[in-house]
Short mmCIF file of C-alpha atoms in Angstrom, two decimals:
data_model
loop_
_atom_site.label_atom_id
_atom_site.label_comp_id
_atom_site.label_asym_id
_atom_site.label_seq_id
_atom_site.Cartn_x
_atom_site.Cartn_y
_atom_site.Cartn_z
CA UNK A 1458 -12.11 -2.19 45.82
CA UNK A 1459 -8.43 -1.36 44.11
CA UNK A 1460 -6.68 -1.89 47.65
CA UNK A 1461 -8.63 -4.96 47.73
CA UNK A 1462 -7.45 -5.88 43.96
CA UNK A 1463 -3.41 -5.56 45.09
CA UNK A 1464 -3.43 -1.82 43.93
CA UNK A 1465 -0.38 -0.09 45.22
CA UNK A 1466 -2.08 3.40 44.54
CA UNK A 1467 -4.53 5.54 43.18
CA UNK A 1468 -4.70 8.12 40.83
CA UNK A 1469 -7.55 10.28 41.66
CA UNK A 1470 -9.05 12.75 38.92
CA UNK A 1471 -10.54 16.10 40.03
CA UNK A 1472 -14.54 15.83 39.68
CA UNK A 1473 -15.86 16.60 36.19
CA UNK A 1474 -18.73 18.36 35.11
CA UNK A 1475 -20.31 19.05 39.24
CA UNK A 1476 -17.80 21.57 39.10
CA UNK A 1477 -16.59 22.04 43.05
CA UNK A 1478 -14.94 24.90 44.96
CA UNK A 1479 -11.26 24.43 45.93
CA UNK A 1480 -13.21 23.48 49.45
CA UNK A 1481 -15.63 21.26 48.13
CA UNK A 1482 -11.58 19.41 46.62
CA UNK A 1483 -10.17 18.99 50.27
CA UNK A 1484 -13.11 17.50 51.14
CA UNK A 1485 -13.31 15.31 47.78
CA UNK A 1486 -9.97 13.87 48.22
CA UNK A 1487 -10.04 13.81 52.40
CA UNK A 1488 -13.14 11.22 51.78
CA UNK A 1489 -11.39 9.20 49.06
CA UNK A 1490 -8.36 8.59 51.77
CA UNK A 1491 -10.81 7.68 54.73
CA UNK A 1492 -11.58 5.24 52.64
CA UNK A 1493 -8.28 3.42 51.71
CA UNK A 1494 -4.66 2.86 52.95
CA UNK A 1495 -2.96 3.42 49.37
CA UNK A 1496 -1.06 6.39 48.40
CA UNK A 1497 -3.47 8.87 46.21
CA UNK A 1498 -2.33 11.06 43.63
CA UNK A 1499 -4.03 13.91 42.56
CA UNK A 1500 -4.83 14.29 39.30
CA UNK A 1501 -5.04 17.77 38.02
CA UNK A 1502 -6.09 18.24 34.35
CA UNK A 1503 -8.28 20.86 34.26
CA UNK A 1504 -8.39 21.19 30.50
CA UNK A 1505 -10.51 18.06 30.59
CA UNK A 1506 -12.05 18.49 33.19
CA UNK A 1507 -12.86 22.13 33.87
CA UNK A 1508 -11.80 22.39 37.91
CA UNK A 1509 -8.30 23.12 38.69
CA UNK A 1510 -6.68 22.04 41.96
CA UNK A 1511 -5.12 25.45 42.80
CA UNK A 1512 -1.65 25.63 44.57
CA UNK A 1513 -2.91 26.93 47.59
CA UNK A 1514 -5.41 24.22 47.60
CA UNK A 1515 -2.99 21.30 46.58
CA UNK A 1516 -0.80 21.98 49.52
CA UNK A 1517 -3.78 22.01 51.87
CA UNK A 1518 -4.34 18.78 50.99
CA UNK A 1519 -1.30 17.28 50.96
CA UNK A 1520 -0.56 19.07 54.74
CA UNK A 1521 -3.65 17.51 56.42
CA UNK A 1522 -4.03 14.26 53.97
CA UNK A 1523 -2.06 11.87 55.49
CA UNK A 1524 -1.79 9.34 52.61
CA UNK A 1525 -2.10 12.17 49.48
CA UNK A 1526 1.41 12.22 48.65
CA UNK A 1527 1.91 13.40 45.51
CA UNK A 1528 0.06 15.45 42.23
CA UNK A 1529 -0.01 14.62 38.63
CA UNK A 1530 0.20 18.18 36.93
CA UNK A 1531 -1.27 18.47 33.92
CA UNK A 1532 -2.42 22.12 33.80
CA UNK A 1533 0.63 22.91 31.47
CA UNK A 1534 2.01 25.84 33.94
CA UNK A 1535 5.58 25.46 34.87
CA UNK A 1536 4.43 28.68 37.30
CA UNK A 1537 1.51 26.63 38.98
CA UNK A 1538 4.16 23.86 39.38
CA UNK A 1539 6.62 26.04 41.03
CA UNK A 1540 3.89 27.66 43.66
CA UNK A 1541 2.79 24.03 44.82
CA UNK A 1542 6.44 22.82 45.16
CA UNK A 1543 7.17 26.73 47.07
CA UNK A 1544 4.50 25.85 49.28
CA UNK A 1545 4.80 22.24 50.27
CA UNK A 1546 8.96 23.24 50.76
CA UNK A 1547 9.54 20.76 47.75
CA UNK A 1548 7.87 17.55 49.64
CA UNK A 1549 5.13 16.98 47.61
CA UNK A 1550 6.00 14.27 44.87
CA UNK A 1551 5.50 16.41 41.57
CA UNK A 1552 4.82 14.18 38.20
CA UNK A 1553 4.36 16.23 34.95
CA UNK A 1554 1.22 15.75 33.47
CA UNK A 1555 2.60 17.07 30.01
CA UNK A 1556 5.09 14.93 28.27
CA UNK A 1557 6.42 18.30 26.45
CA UNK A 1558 7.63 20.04 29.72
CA UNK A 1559 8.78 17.16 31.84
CA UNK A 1560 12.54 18.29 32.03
CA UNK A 1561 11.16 21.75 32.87
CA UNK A 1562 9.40 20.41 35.80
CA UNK A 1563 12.11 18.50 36.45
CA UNK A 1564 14.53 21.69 36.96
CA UNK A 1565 11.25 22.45 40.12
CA UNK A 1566 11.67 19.52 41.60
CA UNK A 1567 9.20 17.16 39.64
CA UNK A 1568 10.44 13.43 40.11
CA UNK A 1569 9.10 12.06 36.62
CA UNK A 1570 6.24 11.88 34.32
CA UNK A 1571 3.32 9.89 34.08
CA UNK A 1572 3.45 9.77 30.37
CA UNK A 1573 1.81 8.95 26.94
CA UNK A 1574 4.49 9.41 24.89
CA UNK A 1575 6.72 6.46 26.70
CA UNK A 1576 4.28 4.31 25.36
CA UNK A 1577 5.91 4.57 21.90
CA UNK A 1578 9.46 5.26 23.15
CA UNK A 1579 9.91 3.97 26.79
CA UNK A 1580 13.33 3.63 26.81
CA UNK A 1581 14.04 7.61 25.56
CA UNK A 1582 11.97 9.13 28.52
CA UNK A 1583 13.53 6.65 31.00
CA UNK A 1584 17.14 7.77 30.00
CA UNK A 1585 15.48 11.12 29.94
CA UNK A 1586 14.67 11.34 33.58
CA UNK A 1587 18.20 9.17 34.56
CA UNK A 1588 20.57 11.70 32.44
CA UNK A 1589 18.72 14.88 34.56
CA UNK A 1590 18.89 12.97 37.89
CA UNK A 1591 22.12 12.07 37.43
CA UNK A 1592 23.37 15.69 36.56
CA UNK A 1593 23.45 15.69 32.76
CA UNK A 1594 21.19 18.22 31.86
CA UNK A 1595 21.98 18.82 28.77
CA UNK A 1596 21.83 14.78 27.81
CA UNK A 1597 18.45 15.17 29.32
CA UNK A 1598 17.53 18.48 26.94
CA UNK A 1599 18.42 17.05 24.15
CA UNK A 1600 16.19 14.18 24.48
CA UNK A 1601 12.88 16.46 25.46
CA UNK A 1602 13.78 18.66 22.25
CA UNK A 1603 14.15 16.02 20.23
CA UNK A 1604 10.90 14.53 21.13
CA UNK A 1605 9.10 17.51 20.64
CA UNK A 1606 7.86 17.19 17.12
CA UNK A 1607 6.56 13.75 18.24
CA UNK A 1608 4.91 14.78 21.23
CA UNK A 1609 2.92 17.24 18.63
CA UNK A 1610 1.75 14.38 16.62
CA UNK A 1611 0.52 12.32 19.64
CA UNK A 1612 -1.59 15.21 20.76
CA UNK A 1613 -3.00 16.13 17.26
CA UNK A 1614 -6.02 14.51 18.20
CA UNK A 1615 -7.94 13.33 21.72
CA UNK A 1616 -5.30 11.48 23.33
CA UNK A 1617 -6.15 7.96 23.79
CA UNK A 1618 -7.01 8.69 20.10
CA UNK A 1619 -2.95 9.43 18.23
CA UNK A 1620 -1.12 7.34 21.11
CA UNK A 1621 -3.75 3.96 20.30
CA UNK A 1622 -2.97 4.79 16.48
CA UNK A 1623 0.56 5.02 16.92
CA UNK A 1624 0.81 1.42 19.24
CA UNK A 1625 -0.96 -0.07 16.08
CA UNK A 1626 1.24 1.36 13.73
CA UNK A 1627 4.03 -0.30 15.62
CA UNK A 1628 2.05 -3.61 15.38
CA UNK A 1629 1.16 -4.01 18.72
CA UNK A 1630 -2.43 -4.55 18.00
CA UNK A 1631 -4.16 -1.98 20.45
CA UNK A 1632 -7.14 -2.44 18.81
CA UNK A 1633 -10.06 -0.23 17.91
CA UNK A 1634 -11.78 2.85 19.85
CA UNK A 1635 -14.55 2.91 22.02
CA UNK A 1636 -17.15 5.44 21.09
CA UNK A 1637 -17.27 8.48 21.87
CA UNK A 1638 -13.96 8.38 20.53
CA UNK A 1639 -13.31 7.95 16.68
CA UNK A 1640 -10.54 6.84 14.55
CA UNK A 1641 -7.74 9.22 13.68
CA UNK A 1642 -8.07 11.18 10.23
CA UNK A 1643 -6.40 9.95 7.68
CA UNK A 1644 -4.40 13.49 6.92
CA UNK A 1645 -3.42 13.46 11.10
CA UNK A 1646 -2.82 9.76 11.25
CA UNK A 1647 -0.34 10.15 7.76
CA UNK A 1648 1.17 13.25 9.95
CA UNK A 1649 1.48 10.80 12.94
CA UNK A 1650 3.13 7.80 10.67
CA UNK A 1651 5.38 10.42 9.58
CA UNK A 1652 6.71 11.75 13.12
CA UNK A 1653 7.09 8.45 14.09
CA UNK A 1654 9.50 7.29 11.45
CA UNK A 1655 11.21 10.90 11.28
CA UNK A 1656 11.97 9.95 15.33
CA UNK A 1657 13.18 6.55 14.63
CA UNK A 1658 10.23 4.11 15.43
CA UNK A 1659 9.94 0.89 13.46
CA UNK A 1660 6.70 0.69 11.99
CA UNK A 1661 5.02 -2.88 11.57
#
């Protein structure tokens, strides 16, 4: 139905709650692309979900999956990371998961971030991931570091839950939550407010 739509890929999360083996994965994701052209992504967050695409695993897939080309990691390992691009010789397309370690990933191989934190600040983790590719490293560093204290506050709470605040605060008008979620604290959301200014975001 997303091919059909005018997707140009998927992003395919790891099944929650049925736990699976790392066999019962290859299968998972070898059904999901006998079922559509598009590029898939894996999508390895195991912190919400509780199953974690091991390296070993990952590579397996990408090997015999013809259209799984590439892995959202969002375990928080730089290690992991650097076993999966060790054993797919650097071929798999690595995007951090974790807007705090994307420049680390980088330094493996990782060719960008699918991120929350360039909601608020696109531009910054753009000409983060242009200043590394084109060499500057430091330029790049600088920028990660700086965003650091940031990154905290829009992880304070369940992300959608700081990055939805933060989009309002800016006067975009993201609207409420959908339950289960709830609003942000008032204490986390005055921490938020105050990252955000401290970084130099306009607030509405």
């Amino acid at each position: 139905e997303a091919e059909e739509a005018g997707a140009d890929g998927i992003l395919a999360v790891t099944p929650y709650y049925n736990k699976c083996t790392q066999g019962g994965l290859v299968r998972y994701y070898s059904e999901i692309a006998e079922c559509t052209k598009l590029p898939i992504i894996m999508y390895n967050v195991p912190g919400r979900t509780g199953c974690n695409i091991l390296p070993e695993t990952a590579a397996k897939i990408f090997q015999e999956v013809e259209n799984v080309v590439a892995i959202k990691e969002a375990t928080g390992s730089v290690a992991q990371a650097s076993q999966l691009m060790y054993l797919t010789d650097g071929r798999i397309d690595l995007y951090s998961g974790e807007d705090g370690i994307v420049v680390p990933l980088m330094s493996i191989g990782a060719i960008g971030v699918i991120s929350v934190w360039s909601n608020v600040a696109p531009k910054d983790v753009h000409d983060m991931c242009m200043a590394f590719f084109d060499g500057d490293t430091k330029k790049a560093m600088e920028i990660q570091l700086k965003a650091q204290p940031l990154i905290e506050a829009l992880f304070s709470e369940v992300n959608p839950i700081p990055v939805k605040k933060a989009l309002n605060l800016m006067g975009m008008e993201a609207g409420p939550l959908r339950s289960p979620l709830t609003e942000m604290t008032d204490a986390n959301a005055a921490k938020l407010a105050e990252a955000m200014k401290n970084y130099g975001i306009k607030l509405a």
